[in-house]
GROMACS .gro file of C-alpha atoms in nm:
model
  479
    1MET     CA    1   0.017  -0.020  -0.008
    2SER     CA    2   0.136   0.338  -0.099
    3GLU     CA    3   0.198   0.585   0.169
    4LEU     CA    4  -0.072   0.838   0.234
    5PRO     CA    5  -0.007   1.217   0.215
    6LYS     CA    6   0.071   1.375   0.560
    7GLY     CA    7  -0.251   1.439   0.780
    8TRP     CA    8  -0.452   1.165   0.576
    9VAL     CA    9  -0.593   0.839   0.742
   10ALA     CA   10  -0.710   0.504   0.612
   11CYS     CA   11  -1.028   0.415   0.734
   12THR     CA   12  -1.343   0.272   0.599
   13PRO     CA   13  -1.717   0.404   0.573
   14SER     CA   14  -1.803   0.224   0.890
   15ASP     CA   15  -1.541   0.448   1.082
   16LEU     CA   16  -1.702   0.758   0.940
   17ALA     CA   17  -2.062   0.682   1.058
   18ASN     CA   18  -2.167   0.728   1.427
   19ASP     CA   19  -2.360   0.409   1.428
   20PRO     CA   20  -2.285   0.211   1.112
   21LYS     CA   21  -2.552  -0.070   1.179
   22ASN     CA   22  -2.808   0.190   1.149
   23GLU     CA   23  -2.663   0.473   0.909
   24ILE     CA   24  -2.498   0.229   0.683
   25VAL     CA   25  -2.820   0.034   0.544
   26ASP     CA   26  -2.967  -0.130   0.258
   27GLY     CA   27  -3.334  -0.155   0.127
   28PRO     CA   28  -3.607  -0.397   0.248
   29PHE     CA   29  -3.626  -0.735   0.108
   30GLY     CA   30  -3.874  -0.778  -0.167
   31SER     CA   31  -4.119  -0.913   0.059
   32ASN     CA   32  -4.130  -0.605   0.250
   33LEU     CA   33  -4.173  -0.367  -0.025
   34LYS     CA   34  -4.344  -0.461  -0.347
   35ALA     CA   35  -4.371  -0.294  -0.682
   36SER     CA   36  -4.735  -0.344  -0.623
   37GLU     CA   37  -4.752  -0.134  -0.334
   38TYR     CA   38  -4.613   0.205  -0.534
   39THR     CA   39  -4.843   0.493  -0.546
   40ASP     CA   40  -4.878   0.804  -0.718
   41GLU     CA   41  -4.801   0.986  -0.398
   42GLY     CA   42  -4.695   0.988  -0.073
   43THR     CA   43  -4.327   0.916   0.060
   44PRO     CA   44  -4.085   0.900  -0.235
   45ILE     CA   45  -3.911   0.550  -0.321
   46VAL     CA   46  -3.537   0.572  -0.457
   47ARG     CA   47  -3.444   0.288  -0.717
   48ILE     CA   48  -3.134   0.201  -0.883
   49GLN     CA   49  -3.205   0.392  -1.226
   50ASN     CA   50  -3.237   0.732  -1.017
   51VAL     CA   51  -2.849   0.694  -0.893
   52LYS     CA   52  -2.563   0.780  -1.124
   53ARG     CA   53  -2.187   0.880  -1.039
   54MET     CA   54  -2.262   1.200  -0.870
   55ALA     CA   55  -2.590   1.260  -1.015
   56PHE     CA   56  -2.953   1.157  -0.891
   57LEU     CA   57  -3.189   1.147  -1.189
   58ASP     CA   58  -3.543   1.272  -1.093
   59LYS     CA   59  -3.744   1.077  -1.300
   60ASN     CA   60  -4.015   0.795  -1.272
   61ILE     CA   61  -3.986   0.857  -0.891
   62LYS     CA   62  -4.226   0.601  -0.740
   63TYR     CA   63  -4.424   0.648  -0.422
   64VAL     CA   64  -4.546   0.438  -0.101
   65THR     CA   65  -4.822   0.538   0.150
   66ASP     CA   66  -4.704   0.729   0.433
   67GLU     CA   67  -4.809   0.426   0.669
   68LYS     CA   68  -4.591   0.206   0.457
   69ALA     CA   69  -4.289   0.433   0.490
   70GLU     CA   70  -4.327   0.440   0.886
   71PHE     CA   71  -4.328   0.036   0.853
   72LEU     CA   72  -3.994   0.071   0.653
   73LYS     CA   73  -3.845   0.360   0.830
   74ARG     CA   74  -3.528   0.195   0.907
   75HIS     CA   75  -3.452   0.185   0.525
   76SER     CA   76  -3.529   0.554   0.491
   77PHE     CA   77  -3.309   0.828   0.365
   78LYS     CA   78  -3.292   1.209   0.411
   79SER     CA   79  -3.154   1.485   0.168
   80GLY     CA   80  -2.805   1.498   0.185
   81ASP     CA   81  -2.752   1.111   0.250
   82LEU     CA   82  -2.526   0.909   0.026
   83LEU     CA   83  -2.692   0.663  -0.186
   84ILE     CA   84  -2.504   0.357  -0.342
   85THR     CA   85  -2.621   0.098  -0.565
   86LYS     CA   86  -2.533  -0.261  -0.510
   87LEU     CA   87  -2.693  -0.418  -0.788
   88GLY     CA   88  -2.654  -0.335  -1.163
   89GLU     CA   89  -2.411  -0.264  -1.412
   90PRO     CA   90  -2.178  -0.061  -1.347
   91LEU     CA   91  -2.181  -0.144  -0.951
   92GLY     CA   92  -2.102   0.112  -0.680
   93LEU     CA   93  -2.273   0.425  -0.815
   94THR     CA   94  -2.266   0.680  -0.573
   95CYS     CA   95  -2.464   1.022  -0.550
   96ILE     CA   96  -2.614   1.251  -0.264
   97ALA     CA   97  -2.989   1.251  -0.195
   98PRO     CA   98  -3.114   1.566  -0.326
   99GLU     CA   99  -3.278   1.842  -0.087
  100HIS     CA  100  -3.596   1.882  -0.268
  101LEU     CA  101  -3.693   1.500  -0.198
  102ASN     CA  102  -3.644   1.572   0.189
  103GLU     CA  103  -3.681   1.231   0.283
  104GLY     CA  104  -3.808   0.856   0.137
  105ILE     CA  105  -3.738   0.501   0.140
  106ILE     CA  106  -3.463   0.304  -0.066
  107VAL     CA  107  -3.516  -0.025  -0.257
  108ALA     CA  108  -3.327  -0.323  -0.174
  109ASP     CA  109  -3.050  -0.264  -0.419
  110ILE     CA  110  -2.951   0.052  -0.276
  111VAL     CA  111  -2.721   0.120   0.038
  112ARG     CA  112  -2.784   0.469   0.224
  113PHE     CA  113  -2.486   0.588   0.414
  114ARG     CA  114  -2.540   0.869   0.666
  115PRO     CA  115  -2.182   0.994   0.762
  116ASN     CA  116  -2.093   1.189   1.084
  117PRO     CA  117  -2.221   1.565   1.005
  118GLU     CA  118  -1.860   1.676   1.045
  119VAL     CA  119  -1.745   1.490   0.720
  120ASN     CA  120  -1.774   1.667   0.404
  121ARG     CA  121  -2.043   1.425   0.192
  122LYS     CA  122  -1.949   1.569  -0.158
  123CYS     CA  123  -1.584   1.453  -0.070
  124LEU     CA  124  -1.682   1.144   0.035
  125ALA     CA  125  -1.924   1.081  -0.268
  126TYR     CA  126  -1.628   1.155  -0.516
  127LEU     CA  127  -1.422   0.942  -0.326
  128LEU     CA  128  -1.659   0.651  -0.325
  129ASN     CA  129  -1.693   0.716  -0.720
  130SER     CA  130  -1.305   0.700  -0.783
  131GLU     CA  131  -1.138   0.412  -0.935
  132LYS     CA  132  -0.993   0.261  -0.617
  133ALA     CA  133  -1.335   0.223  -0.457
  134ILE     CA  134  -1.478   0.098  -0.783
  135LYS     CA  135  -1.217  -0.181  -0.816
  136GLN     CA  136  -1.270  -0.306  -0.467
  137ILE     CA  137  -1.623  -0.345  -0.531
  138ASN     CA  138  -1.598  -0.505  -0.876
  139GLU     CA  139  -1.341  -0.764  -0.662
  140HIS     CA  140  -1.635  -0.850  -0.426
  141THR     CA  141  -1.931  -0.928  -0.678
  142LYS     CA  142  -2.157  -1.207  -0.668
  143GLY     CA  143  -2.443  -1.344  -0.888
  144SER     CA  144  -2.441  -1.531  -1.217
  145THR     CA  145  -2.712  -1.340  -1.433
  146ARG     CA  146  -2.677  -0.976  -1.238
  147SER     CA  147  -2.373  -0.857  -1.070
  148ARG     CA  148  -2.444  -0.733  -0.682
  149ILE     CA  149  -2.234  -0.692  -0.378
  150ASN     CA  150  -2.344  -0.717  -0.005
  151LEU     CA  151  -2.389  -0.454   0.230
  152SER     CA  152  -2.084  -0.565   0.404
  153VAL     CA  153  -1.850  -0.469   0.100
  154VAL     CA  154  -1.954  -0.106   0.138
  155ARG     CA  155  -1.924  -0.101   0.520
  156ASN     CA  156  -1.590  -0.186   0.463
  157LEU     CA  157  -1.429  -0.027   0.186
  158ASP     CA  158  -1.059   0.087   0.201
  159ILE     CA  159  -1.077   0.459   0.174
  160SER     CA  160  -0.796   0.732   0.232
  161LEU     CA  161  -0.953   1.028   0.416
  162PRO     CA  162  -0.790   1.389   0.395
  163PRO     CA  163  -0.831   1.649   0.680
  164LEU     CA  164  -1.158   1.808   0.702
  165ALA     CA  165  -1.004   2.148   0.570
  166GLU     CA  166  -0.854   1.959   0.276
  167GLN     CA  167  -1.166   1.789   0.186
  168LYS     CA  168  -1.358   2.118   0.144
  169ARG     CA  169  -1.024   2.213  -0.093
  170ILE     CA  170  -1.051   1.895  -0.312
  171VAL     CA  171  -1.432   1.946  -0.347
  172GLU     CA  172  -1.390   2.297  -0.456
  173LYS     CA  173  -1.112   2.213  -0.722
  174LEU     CA  174  -1.301   1.896  -0.831
  175ASP     CA  175  -1.625   2.084  -0.875
  176GLU     CA  176  -1.422   2.343  -1.117
  177VAL     CA  177  -1.226   2.083  -1.296
  178LEU     CA  178  -1.489   1.819  -1.376
  179ALA     CA  179  -1.738   2.106  -1.467
  180GLN     CA  180  -1.519   2.168  -1.738
  181VAL     CA  181  -1.477   1.789  -1.851
  182ASP     CA  182  -1.846   1.770  -1.853
  183THR     CA  183  -1.847   2.071  -2.065
  184ILE     CA  184  -1.614   1.909  -2.296
  185LYS     CA  185  -1.811   1.582  -2.283
  186ALA     CA  186  -2.152   1.737  -2.373
  187ARG     CA  187  -1.986   1.932  -2.723
  188LEU     CA  188  -1.826   1.594  -2.787
  189ASP     CA  189  -2.142   1.404  -2.747
  190SER     CA  190  -2.330   1.664  -2.960
  191ILE     CA  191  -2.109   1.599  -3.277
  192PRO     CA  192  -2.267   1.239  -3.349
  193ASN     CA  193  -2.603   1.407  -3.427
  194LEU     CA  194  -2.442   1.668  -3.608
  195LEU     CA  195  -2.268   1.431  -3.820
  196LYS     CA  196  -2.597   1.206  -3.885
  197ARG     CA  197  -2.773   1.555  -3.992
  198PHE     CA  198  -2.459   1.628  -4.220
  199ARG     CA  199  -2.477   1.274  -4.392
  200GLN     CA  200  -2.865   1.353  -4.425
  201SER     CA  201  -2.805   1.633  -4.590
  202VAL     CA  202  -2.544   1.506  -4.843
  203LEU     CA  203  -2.815   1.265  -4.939
  204ALA     CA  204  -3.096   1.518  -4.962
  205SER     CA  205  -2.863   1.711  -5.206
  206ALA     CA  206  -2.771   1.407  -5.396
  207VAL     CA  207  -3.090   1.263  -5.486
  208SER     CA  208  -3.238   1.629  -5.564
  209GLY     CA  209  -2.971   1.705  -5.800
  210LYS     CA  210  -2.806   1.986  -5.611
  211LEU     CA  211  -2.486   1.801  -5.518
  212THR     CA  212  -2.402   1.806  -5.904
  213GLU     CA  213  -2.535   2.131  -6.005
  214GLU     CA  214  -2.220   2.267  -6.140
  215TRP     CA  215  -2.098   1.943  -6.280
  216ARG     CA  216  -2.414   1.919  -6.499
  217GLY     CA  217  -2.422   2.271  -6.594
  218GLU     CA  218  -2.746   2.478  -6.652
  219VAL     CA  219  -3.011   2.259  -6.689
  220GLU     CA  220  -3.389   2.357  -6.636
  221SER     CA  221  -3.572   2.205  -6.336
  222VAL     CA  222  -3.944   2.151  -6.329
  223ASP     CA  223  -4.203   2.002  -6.077
  224SER     CA  224  -4.289   1.650  -6.084
  225PRO     CA  225  -4.636   1.479  -6.035
  226TYR     CA  226  -4.476   1.328  -5.730
  227SER     CA  227  -4.333   1.655  -5.567
  228VAL     CA  228  -4.613   1.694  -5.336
  229ASP     CA  229  -4.641   1.343  -5.184
  230TRP     CA  230  -4.246   1.266  -5.174
  231LYS     CA  231  -4.147   1.626  -5.088
  232TRP     CA  232  -3.923   1.660  -5.408
  233PRO     CA  233  -3.794   1.977  -5.515
  234LYS     CA  234  -3.798   2.070  -5.882
  235VAL     CA  235  -3.630   1.771  -6.101
  236PRO     CA  236  -3.372   1.866  -6.358
  237LEU     CA  237  -3.497   1.816  -6.685
  238SER     CA  238  -3.194   1.587  -6.770
  239TRP     CA  239  -3.320   1.336  -6.534
  240GLU     CA  240  -3.619   1.080  -6.565
  241VAL     CA  241  -3.855   0.975  -6.306
  242LYS     CA  242  -3.965   0.603  -6.325
  243GLN     CA  243  -4.128   0.368  -6.125
  244TYR     CA  244  -3.940   0.061  -5.913
  245PRO     CA  245  -4.055  -0.226  -6.117
  246GLU     CA  246  -3.919  -0.007  -6.433
  247LEU     CA  247  -3.561   0.003  -6.262
  248VAL     CA  248  -3.542  -0.322  -6.078
  249ASP     CA  249  -3.595  -0.697  -6.068
  250SER     CA  250  -3.711  -0.753  -5.749
  251ARG     CA  251  -3.817  -1.058  -5.565
  252LEU     CA  252  -3.858  -1.184  -5.193
  253GLY     CA  253  -3.622  -1.443  -5.055
  254LYS     CA  254  -3.650  -1.802  -4.902
  255MET     CA  255  -3.914  -1.902  -4.644
  256LEU     CA  256  -3.801  -2.038  -4.318
  257ASP     CA  257  -3.943  -2.358  -4.252
  258LYS     CA  258  -3.743  -2.633  -4.103
  259ALA     CA  259  -3.995  -2.875  -4.102
  260LYS     CA  260  -4.071  -2.858  -4.512
  261ASN     CA  261  -3.696  -2.724  -4.615
  262GLN     CA  262  -3.485  -3.003  -4.787
  263GLY     CA  263  -3.165  -2.999  -4.981
  264VAL     CA  264  -2.814  -2.873  -4.915
  265SER     CA  265  -2.716  -2.647  -4.606
  266THR     CA  266  -2.646  -2.299  -4.710
  267LYS     CA  267  -2.576  -1.967  -4.565
  268TYR     CA  268  -2.868  -1.713  -4.587
  269LEU     CA  269  -2.897  -1.370  -4.496
  270GLY     CA  270  -3.174  -1.244  -4.265
  271ASN     CA  271  -3.339  -0.892  -4.179
  272ILE     CA  272  -3.083  -0.847  -3.855
  273ASN     CA  273  -2.762  -0.897  -4.116
  274VAL     CA  274  -2.877  -0.599  -4.308
  275ARG     CA  275  -2.793  -0.259  -4.172
  276TRP     CA  276  -2.767   0.087  -4.366
  277PHE     CA  277  -2.511   0.061  -4.654
  278GLU     CA  278  -2.329  -0.234  -4.486
  279PHE     CA  279  -2.386  -0.599  -4.373
  280ASP     CA  280  -2.303  -0.751  -4.027
  281LEU     CA  281  -2.208  -1.104  -4.089
  282LYS     CA  282  -2.108  -1.219  -3.734
  283SER     CA  283  -2.411  -1.437  -3.719
  284VAL     CA  284  -2.492  -1.564  -4.039
  285GLN     CA  285  -2.709  -1.896  -4.008
  286GLU     CA  286  -2.799  -2.186  -4.219
  287ILE     CA  287  -3.062  -2.346  -4.388
  288LEU     CA  288  -3.163  -2.643  -4.634
  289VAL     CA  289  -3.185  -2.534  -4.989
  290SER     CA  290  -3.273  -2.723  -5.300
  291GLU     CA  291  -3.034  -2.672  -5.600
  292THR     CA  292  -3.311  -2.487  -5.778
  293GLU     CA  293  -3.333  -2.245  -5.465
  294GLN     CA  294  -2.985  -2.228  -5.439
  295GLN     CA  295  -2.959  -2.093  -5.822
  296GLU     CA  296  -3.266  -1.839  -5.776
  297LEU     CA  297  -3.182  -1.696  -5.471
  298GLN     CA  298  -2.795  -1.684  -5.482
  299LEU     CA  299  -2.656  -1.318  -5.431
  300VAL     CA  300  -2.452  -1.164  -5.685
  301LYS     CA  301  -2.203  -0.830  -5.659
  302GLY     CA  302  -2.451  -0.548  -5.702
  303ASP     CA  303  -2.761  -0.693  -5.533
  304VAL     CA  304  -2.937  -0.440  -5.292
  305LEU     CA  305  -3.085  -0.621  -5.002
  306ILE     CA  306  -3.409  -0.401  -4.878
  307CYS     CA  307  -3.601  -0.509  -4.523
  308GLU     CA  308  -3.936  -0.597  -4.593
  309GLY     CA  309  -4.014  -0.548  -4.190
  310GLY     CA  310  -3.819  -0.433  -3.874
  311GLU     CA  311  -3.691  -0.113  -4.000
  312PRO     CA  312  -3.880  -0.138  -4.357
  313GLY     CA  313  -3.644  -0.007  -4.635
  314ARG     CA  314  -3.338  -0.062  -4.459
  315CYS     CA  315  -3.097  -0.152  -4.725
  316ALA     CA  316  -2.729  -0.237  -4.818
  317VAL     CA  317  -2.539  -0.331  -5.141
  318TRP     CA  318  -2.399  -0.684  -5.162
  319ARG     CA  319  -2.031  -0.597  -5.304
  320SER     CA  320  -1.866  -0.951  -5.271
  321ASN     CA  321  -1.761  -1.148  -5.555
  322SER     CA  322  -1.611  -1.454  -5.373
  323GLY     CA  323  -1.869  -1.663  -5.547
  324GLU     CA  324  -1.943  -1.803  -5.201
  325GLN     CA  325  -2.313  -1.976  -5.201
  326ILE     CA  326  -2.539  -1.738  -4.989
  327ILE     CA  327  -2.900  -1.667  -5.023
  328PHE     CA  328  -3.147  -1.443  -4.836
  329GLN     CA  329  -3.467  -1.512  -4.661
  330LYS     CA  330  -3.822  -1.410  -4.702
  331ALA     CA  331  -3.780  -1.078  -4.489
  332LEU     CA  332  -3.584  -0.935  -4.756
  333HIS     CA  333  -3.616  -0.801  -5.110
  334ARG     CA  334  -3.365  -0.868  -5.354
  335ALA     CA  335  -3.324  -0.567  -5.593
  336ARG     CA  336  -3.124  -0.618  -5.905
  337VAL     CA  337  -3.084  -0.303  -6.069
  338MET     CA  338  -3.123  -0.275  -6.463
  339ASP     CA  339  -2.926  -0.087  -6.697
  340GLU     CA  340  -3.052   0.251  -6.631
  341MET     CA  341  -2.965   0.279  -6.242
  342ILE     CA  342  -2.654   0.167  -6.046
  343PRO     CA  343  -2.713   0.028  -5.706
  344GLU     CA  344  -2.572   0.260  -5.488
  345TRP     CA  345  -2.837   0.497  -5.661
  346LEU     CA  346  -3.147   0.299  -5.518
  347ALA     CA  347  -2.958   0.282  -5.160
  348PHE     CA  348  -2.919   0.633  -5.143
  349ASN     CA  349  -3.283   0.733  -5.255
  350LEU     CA  350  -3.448   0.463  -4.989
  351LYS     CA  351  -3.237   0.582  -4.718
  352ASN     CA  352  -3.306   0.989  -4.784
  353ASP     CA  353  -3.667   0.889  -4.825
  354ALA     CA  354  -3.668   0.655  -4.495
  355ASP     CA  355  -3.501   0.982  -4.343
  356GLY     CA  356  -3.755   1.221  -4.463
  357LEU     CA  357  -4.039   0.969  -4.343
  358THR     CA  358  -4.189   0.984  -4.698
  359LEU     CA  359  -4.131   0.626  -4.757
  360ASN     CA  360  -4.345   0.563  -4.453
  361GLN     CA  361  -4.686   0.616  -4.714
  362LEU     CA  362  -4.564   0.267  -4.865
  363PHE     CA  363  -4.569   0.079  -4.534
  364THR     CA  364  -4.862  -0.147  -4.434
  365GLY     CA  365  -4.957  -0.261  -4.080
  366THR     CA  366  -5.061  -0.042  -3.769
  367THR     CA  367  -4.814  -0.187  -3.482
  368ILE     CA  368  -4.547  -0.368  -3.721
  369LYS     CA  369  -4.471  -0.191  -4.046
  370HIS     CA  370  -4.397  -0.384  -4.362
  371LEU     CA  371  -4.286  -0.276  -4.707
  372THR     CA  372  -4.461  -0.533  -4.962
  373GLY     CA  373  -4.350  -0.602  -5.280
  374LYS     CA  374  -4.680  -0.466  -5.404
  375ALA     CA  375  -4.599  -0.152  -5.199
  376LEU     CA  376  -4.254  -0.116  -5.381
  377LYS     CA  377  -4.394  -0.109  -5.702
  378ARG     CA  378  -4.566   0.214  -5.648
  379TYR     CA  379  -4.219   0.373  -5.521
  380PRO     CA  380  -4.117   0.655  -5.759
  381ILE     CA  381  -3.734   0.733  -5.817
  382ARG     CA  382  -3.577   1.007  -5.980
  383VAL     CA  383  -3.304   0.889  -6.238
  384PRO     CA  384  -3.009   1.084  -6.336
  385PRO     CA  385  -2.789   0.981  -6.641
  386LEU     CA  386  -2.568   0.685  -6.558
  387GLU     CA  387  -2.244   0.913  -6.580
  388GLU     CA  388  -2.412   1.162  -6.311
  389GLN     CA  389  -2.501   0.890  -6.098
  390LYS     CA  390  -2.143   0.773  -6.087
  391GLU     CA  391  -2.030   1.113  -6.020
  392ILE     CA  392  -2.284   1.166  -5.725
  393VAL     CA  393  -2.188   0.836  -5.574
  394ARG     CA  394  -1.830   0.926  -5.586
  395LEU     CA  395  -1.882   1.289  -5.412
  396VAL     CA  396  -2.148   1.101  -5.165
  397GLU     CA  397  -1.848   0.838  -5.047
  398GLN     CA  398  -1.624   1.104  -5.042
  399TYR     CA  399  -1.827   1.320  -4.803
  400PHE     CA  400  -1.936   1.003  -4.586
  401VAL     CA  401  -1.557   0.915  -4.538
  402PHE     CA  402  -1.499   1.252  -4.423
  403ALA     CA  403  -1.771   1.214  -4.167
  404ASP     CA  404  -1.667   0.891  -4.078
  405THR     CA  405  -1.321   1.012  -4.011
  406ILE     CA  406  -1.447   1.257  -3.768
  407GLU     CA  407  -1.698   1.016  -3.608
  408ALA     CA  408  -1.378   0.795  -3.518
  409GLN     CA  409  -1.186   1.081  -3.387
  410VAL     CA  410  -1.471   1.189  -3.163
  411LYS     CA  411  -1.499   0.828  -3.020
  412LYS     CA  412  -1.143   0.830  -2.936
  413ALA     CA  413  -1.165   1.186  -2.778
  414GLN     CA  414  -1.495   1.063  -2.596
  415ALA     CA  415  -1.282   0.760  -2.465
  416LYS     CA  416  -1.010   0.999  -2.299
  417VAL     CA  417  -1.255   1.226  -2.164
  418ASP     CA  418  -1.440   0.947  -2.004
  419ASN     CA  419  -1.088   0.822  -1.860
  420LEU     CA  420  -1.000   1.179  -1.780
  421THR     CA  421  -1.242   1.187  -1.499
  422GLN     CA  422  -1.123   0.896  -1.319
  423SER     CA  423  -0.786   1.042  -1.363
  424ILE     CA  424  -0.865   1.338  -1.192
  425LEU     CA  425  -1.051   1.147  -0.930
  426ALA     CA  426  -0.740   0.944  -0.864
  427LYS     CA  427  -0.502   1.249  -0.845
  428ALA     CA  428  -0.746   1.447  -0.605
  429PHE     CA  429  -0.708   1.126  -0.351
  430ARG     CA  430  -0.376   1.093  -0.396
  431GLY     CA  431  -0.328   1.410  -0.248
  432GLU     CA  432  -0.197   1.565  -0.569
  433LEU     CA  433  -0.457   1.767  -0.668
  434VAL     CA  434  -0.464   2.067  -0.425
  435SER     CA  435  -0.169   2.165  -0.181
  436GLN     CA  436  -0.169   2.004   0.157
  437ASP     CA  437  -0.143   2.260   0.427
  438PRO     CA  438   0.055   2.186   0.765
  439ASN     CA  439  -0.175   2.375   0.966
  440ASP     CA  440  -0.501   2.133   0.884
  441GLU     CA  441  -0.623   1.921   1.125
  442SER     CA  442  -0.505   1.561   1.073
  443ALA     CA  443  -0.780   1.324   0.974
  444ASP     CA  444  -0.719   1.106   1.260
  445LYS     CA  445  -0.842   1.376   1.487
  446LEU     CA  446  -1.181   1.354   1.302
  447LEU     CA  447  -1.191   0.969   1.347
  448GLU     CA  448  -1.110   1.031   1.713
  449ARG     CA  449  -1.437   1.279   1.765
  450ILE     CA  450  -1.655   1.030   1.552
  451ALA     CA  451  -1.520   0.740   1.747
  452LYS     CA  452  -1.637   0.914   2.060
  453ALA     CA  453  -1.946   1.018   1.912
  454ARG     CA  454  -2.012   0.663   1.856
  455GLU     CA  455  -1.917   0.554   2.200
  456GLU     CA  456  -2.179   0.821   2.350
  457ALA     CA  457  -2.435   0.693   2.099
  458GLU     CA  458  -2.403   0.324   2.227
  459ALA     CA  459  -2.400   0.461   2.611
  460LEU     CA  460  -2.743   0.638   2.509
  461ALA     CA  461  -2.879   0.347   2.367
  462LYS     CA  462  -2.780   0.114   2.651
  463ALA     CA  463  -2.903   0.349   2.905
  464ALA     CA  464  -3.217   0.394   2.723
  465LYS     CA  465  -3.274   0.008   2.691
  466LYS     CA  466  -3.219  -0.049   3.075
  467GLU     CA  467  -3.482   0.237   3.133
  468GLN     CA  468  -3.691   0.055   2.918
  469ALA     CA  469  -3.626  -0.269   3.087
  470ALA     CA  470  -3.677  -0.130   3.441
  471LYS     CA  471  -4.001   0.023   3.338
  472LYS     CA  472  -4.123  -0.325   3.212
  473ARG     CA  473  -4.026  -0.468   3.562
  474ALA     CA  474  -4.177  -0.194   3.731
  475ALA     CA  475  -4.507  -0.248   3.542
  476LYS     CA  476  -4.480  -0.610   3.610
  477ALA     CA  477  -4.434  -0.583   3.977
  478THR     CA  478  -4.771  -0.373   4.038
  479LYS     CA  479  -4.968  -0.606   3.861
   0.00000   0.00000   0.00000
């Protein structure tokens, strides 16, 4: 164990409570607090979804009657208490109960920690959220399906307590520095949404002809009969507008029926394998297929697979030219484009219309949506000359590569920022974030006062117990 800074002391949460058995407690067993007993008003219930690191989420707060709360008062909390999760992923999230709740009841998956009033509670919350505490918690997890820890783990965590005056300085510095980290994180978190809108804007410009205005030169644009329903701007006169069946040879795939299928075991792609513009081939399944079906349903380079359900319209271009035998299931349309259109152009149009929600007008079903072959026959597509299609695809892919590069850099930056918070907390509780003051009262003096308060509390409890026993004996003697 590394040497502690001068004035610091090694201790446990139990050392910081006047009465650990009553001030570091978990919630009631499920038999004592059932979800069916939740009400719309009364005493608030805090659950694990309300507790984050240094943040209380005031959403979906449940309640129990005041009578039930009185019955469970041992498991109550007050504003300012520390709330710690002992179930879930990740474990050991710690926050401070907010002032506006005043008091309430914790569920079985939460520990309520009420330290001695002299301890700086925010400093203690930061300390319990630091990597040192988290590592100890992770070393004592139990459970095969959901990780959990026992109450004793929280009570006996090995923590390093700074002097009281230094606790305050640490909190002030952490509040300042971590606020800056949160600002950076919020800005980084906003970038993926900006990139999403950027990609949508690129596609909208691509399928409307704006992306190649200069390349095409001065060509008049006119309204199309589909402009209102499909929210199209004017269409360049050099472009055509055709229906899906005029441009695509389309069919659904293989019905998955193990009881009826016969033939050779063959790989097939399902709805879950098709992402926007790419395939997820990590979990490709196999099914028995006849020789005729193999020939009819074999994928070739340039085929576009379109989801019939799930997220109707989601599609990707099959780019493999390996010759490997692979087919597709009935939940997918295989669109094999004709000479007037390249496959990427079809994919761009479907994505643009899905983003703009205009593709929805082709969907059937109220709860579960489908894009049937019959509906696809009514799908109109603006068709530029082939050379312009190729130029548009080149430009879109160029812009998308640019967006992908930024996205990758943002993910790296987000990972660094996430690690930065723990690095700052580690530095704080090594005694390196703020300066030590030799005039600070040592933390062991604080522990001595807490220990004395604990002894006094125990003495009072014993005296009260004796007095109660004496009253019972006196009452019994008078009968």
